[in-house]
Amino acid sequence: MSKQKSLFGAMLRIGSIGFGGGTALIPVIEKEVVRRSGIVSEEEFNNHVTIACITPGALPVEVAVGIGHTAAGNRGMVAAASAMALPGSLMTMLLLIVLSGMTEKVRRPILWLAAFVSLFIVWTLVRYAYETVRQADRLRDVAIYAFLIVAVFAAARVLKISTVRILILAFAGIIMIATVQYMQGKRSGKKKHRRMQYQGKNLVKSLLTWVIFLAVLSIPALLVTGRTIGLAWRGMLSTVMSFGGGDAYLSVAQGMFVDEGFISNFDFYGNIVAVANVLPGSILCKTLTGIGYMLGYRLHASVVEGICVAVCGFAVSVATSGLIFEIVYAVYERYENLRVFRIMKKLIRPIISGLLLNVALTLVEYNILPLL
């Protein structure tokens, strides 16, 4: 029990100071759980980071899942992940409560602040796309990355193809490429090395733990609105599709919740995004918590209903990240250097970059231009 308390406290501290996104938190987590407290070894930590980096979902939460599971089993897994996501999600909900109770006149200065935040976000998203092209090692890769960015941006902005459809098509293409390369490698005599280290019973118990976690925390929301199931489903699907870091999740969330009419553009960009990007913690967890709050609050302008549905959004973000991490961990243990992961890691960033450029223009359209 003392180890679980130490683990929970360490993750809570990291979640409270975790500015800069998931990747920026990796050295902070390592210092806390490897060098300072010795909760896991450096080798164990590196394994968890490697898997989290090739897995969709909230990266810091997934790293916490791996550390918690290694240190204290399923209980430690849930405690660590919840503690990592809780500070940012809680602060997001509290700020949205304050904003939702303000008149338009009082909100005006906050909208200006949101506009300045949006400018910073736009710069970050454009720079993300620029750095994606710069990271290419060969001229051929530069051309491929640039083509993918322009093609995805045009599909989203000009052809109005939804983010979800774009990502589904992208994943289907990646799987096809991986299959072709695998068959070529098989014919050329290359063999796949397997490691049978992960036990199926442990995986089933871990997945069941996350299902129970999500079900219990969703009960208050289910009592408030029937749209809770839609929130949970869309939240899980958007988490599965969220490659490329926290800012990349904004493009997925826009396609899943805004473009489909689940919440308004104003609530998403004017409230949730502006708040989530100035607070510590995982953007994915903060965004889903915020979507849950605005969904519940808009029912009857009730803060209590907003909080109930926000808890469901928080649970979806944490549980889905945990579920995905455990599944990928099991696959990674069984199949060393799985080809589809390598291709996905290479191509998903330019695909996400194209979607993020569309998000940047949307931020300008809804958060900046109306104040000019």
Coordinates of C-alpha atoms in Angstrom, one line a residue, residues 154-325:
A154 CA -6.8 20.0 -49.1
A155 CA -9.0 17.0 -48.3
A156 CA -10.1 18.5 -45.0
R157 CA -10.4 22.1 -46.0
V158 CA -11.4 22.1 -49.6
L159 CA -13.1 18.8 -50.1
K160 CA -14.6 18.9 -46.6
I161 CA -13.8 15.3 -45.9
S162 CA -14.2 14.6 -42.2
T163 CA -11.2 14.0 -40.0
V164 CA -12.5 10.5 -39.0
R165 CA -12.7 9.4 -42.7
I166 CA -9.3 10.8 -43.5
L167 CA -7.7 8.9 -40.6
I168 CA -9.6 5.7 -41.5
L169 CA -8.3 5.9 -45.0
A170 CA -4.8 6.7 -43.8
F171 CA -4.8 3.7 -41.4
A172 CA -6.1 1.4 -44.2
G173 CA -3.3 2.6 -46.5
I174 CA -0.7 2.0 -43.8
I175 CA -1.9 -1.5 -43.2
M176 CA -1.9 -2.2 -46.9
I177 CA 1.7 -1.0 -47.2
A178 CA 2.8 -3.0 -44.2
T179 CA 1.1 -6.1 -45.6
V180 CA 2.9 -5.7 -49.0
Q181 CA 6.2 -5.2 -47.3
Y182 CA 5.7 -8.2 -45.0
M183 CA 4.9 -10.5 -48.0
Q184 CA 8.0 -9.2 -49.8
G185 CA 10.1 -9.8 -46.7
K186 CA 8.6 -13.3 -46.3
R187 CA 9.4 -14.2 -49.9
S188 CA 12.9 -13.0 -49.5
G189 CA 13.4 -15.3 -46.6
K190 CA 13.3 -12.8 -43.7
K191 CA 11.9 -14.2 -40.5
K192 CA 10.0 -12.6 -37.7
H193 CA 11.3 -13.1 -34.2
R194 CA 8.7 -13.7 -31.5
R195 CA 8.9 -13.4 -27.8
M196 CA 6.3 -15.2 -25.7
Q197 CA 6.6 -13.2 -22.5
Y198 CA 3.1 -11.7 -22.0
Q199 CA 0.5 -13.9 -20.4
G200 CA -3.1 -13.7 -21.8
K201 CA -4.7 -13.9 -18.4
N202 CA -2.9 -10.9 -17.1
L203 CA -4.0 -8.9 -20.2
V204 CA -7.7 -9.9 -19.7
K205 CA -7.6 -8.8 -16.0
S206 CA -6.0 -5.5 -17.0
L207 CA -8.6 -4.8 -19.7
L208 CA -11.4 -5.8 -17.4
T209 CA -10.1 -3.4 -14.7
W210 CA -10.3 -0.5 -17.2
V211 CA -13.8 -1.5 -18.3
I212 CA -15.0 -1.4 -14.6
F213 CA -13.2 1.9 -14.0
L214 CA -15.0 3.5 -17.0
A215 CA -18.4 1.9 -16.1
V216 CA -18.3 3.1 -12.5
L217 CA -17.3 6.7 -13.2
S218 CA -19.8 6.9 -16.1
I219 CA -22.9 6.1 -13.9
P220 CA -23.6 9.7 -12.8
A221 CA -23.4 10.9 -16.4
L222 CA -25.8 8.1 -17.5
L223 CA -28.3 9.3 -15.0
V224 CA -28.0 12.8 -16.4
T225 CA -28.2 12.3 -20.1
G226 CA -28.6 9.5 -22.7
R227 CA -25.9 11.2 -24.8
T228 CA -23.3 9.8 -22.4
I229 CA -23.0 6.7 -24.5
G230 CA -22.3 8.9 -27.5
L231 CA -19.7 10.8 -25.5
A232 CA -18.0 7.6 -24.4
W233 CA -18.0 6.0 -27.9
R234 CA -16.7 9.1 -29.6
G235 CA -14.2 9.7 -26.9
M236 CA -12.8 6.2 -27.2
L237 CA -12.7 6.3 -31.0
S238 CA -11.0 9.7 -31.0
T239 CA -8.4 8.5 -28.5
V240 CA -7.6 5.5 -30.7
M241 CA -7.1 7.9 -33.6
S242 CA -5.0 10.4 -31.7
F243 CA -1.5 10.0 -33.0
G244 CA 1.1 12.8 -33.1
G245 CA 0.9 14.4 -29.6
G246 CA -1.6 16.5 -27.7
D247 CA -2.1 19.3 -30.2
A248 CA -2.8 16.6 -32.9
Y249 CA -5.8 15.4 -30.8
L250 CA -7.5 18.7 -31.5
S251 CA -7.9 17.8 -35.1
V252 CA -9.4 14.5 -34.2
A253 CA -11.7 15.9 -31.6
Q254 CA -12.9 18.6 -34.1
G255 CA -13.9 15.9 -36.6
M256 CA -15.5 13.7 -34.0
F257 CA -17.4 16.2 -31.8
V258 CA -17.6 19.5 -33.7
D259 CA -18.0 18.5 -37.3
E260 CA -20.6 15.9 -36.3
G261 CA -22.6 18.5 -34.3
F262 CA -22.0 17.0 -30.9
I263 CA -20.8 20.4 -29.5
S264 CA -20.6 23.8 -31.0
N265 CA -17.5 25.4 -32.6
F266 CA -17.8 28.2 -30.0
D267 CA -17.8 25.8 -27.0
F268 CA -14.9 23.8 -28.5
Y269 CA -12.5 26.6 -29.6
G270 CA -13.8 29.5 -27.5
N271 CA -13.9 27.7 -24.2
I272 CA -12.4 24.2 -24.1
V273 CA -9.3 24.6 -26.3
A274 CA -8.4 28.0 -24.9
V275 CA -8.6 26.7 -21.4
A276 CA -6.9 23.3 -22.0
N277 CA -3.8 24.8 -23.7
V278 CA -2.9 27.1 -20.8
L279 CA -3.1 24.3 -18.1
P280 CA -0.7 21.5 -17.2
G281 CA -1.5 17.9 -18.1
S282 CA -2.6 15.9 -21.2
I283 CA -4.5 17.9 -23.8
L284 CA -6.5 14.8 -24.6
C285 CA -7.6 14.3 -21.1
K286 CA -8.4 18.0 -20.6
T287 CA -10.2 18.2 -23.8
L288 CA -12.5 15.2 -23.2
T289 CA -13.2 16.4 -19.7
G290 CA -14.1 19.8 -21.1
I291 CA -16.3 18.3 -23.8
G292 CA -18.1 16.3 -21.1
Y293 CA -18.6 19.4 -19.0
M294 CA -20.0 21.6 -21.8
L295 CA -22.3 18.8 -23.0
G296 CA -23.8 18.3 -19.5
Y297 CA -23.9 22.1 -18.7
R298 CA -25.7 22.9 -22.0
L299 CA -28.6 20.5 -21.1
H300 CA -30.2 22.8 -18.4
A301 CA -27.4 25.3 -17.6
S302 CA -26.6 23.2 -14.6
V303 CA -23.1 23.0 -13.2
V304 CA -23.9 19.8 -11.4
E305 CA -24.9 18.1 -14.6
G306 CA -21.8 19.4 -16.3
I307 CA -19.6 17.9 -13.6
C308 CA -21.3 14.5 -13.8
V309 CA -20.7 14.3 -17.6
A310 CA -17.2 15.8 -17.2
V311 CA -16.2 12.9 -14.9
C312 CA -17.3 10.5 -17.7
G313 CA -15.1 12.4 -20.2
F314 CA -12.2 12.1 -17.8
A315 CA -12.8 8.4 -17.3
V316 CA -13.0 7.8 -21.0
S317 CA -9.7 9.5 -21.7
V318 CA -7.8 7.6 -18.9
A319 CA -9.4 4.2 -19.5
T320 CA -9.1 4.2 -23.2
S321 CA -5.4 5.3 -23.0
G322 CA -4.9 2.5 -20.5
L323 CA -6.7 -0.1 -22.7
I324 CA -4.7 0.8 -25.8
F325 CA -1.4 0.8 -24.0

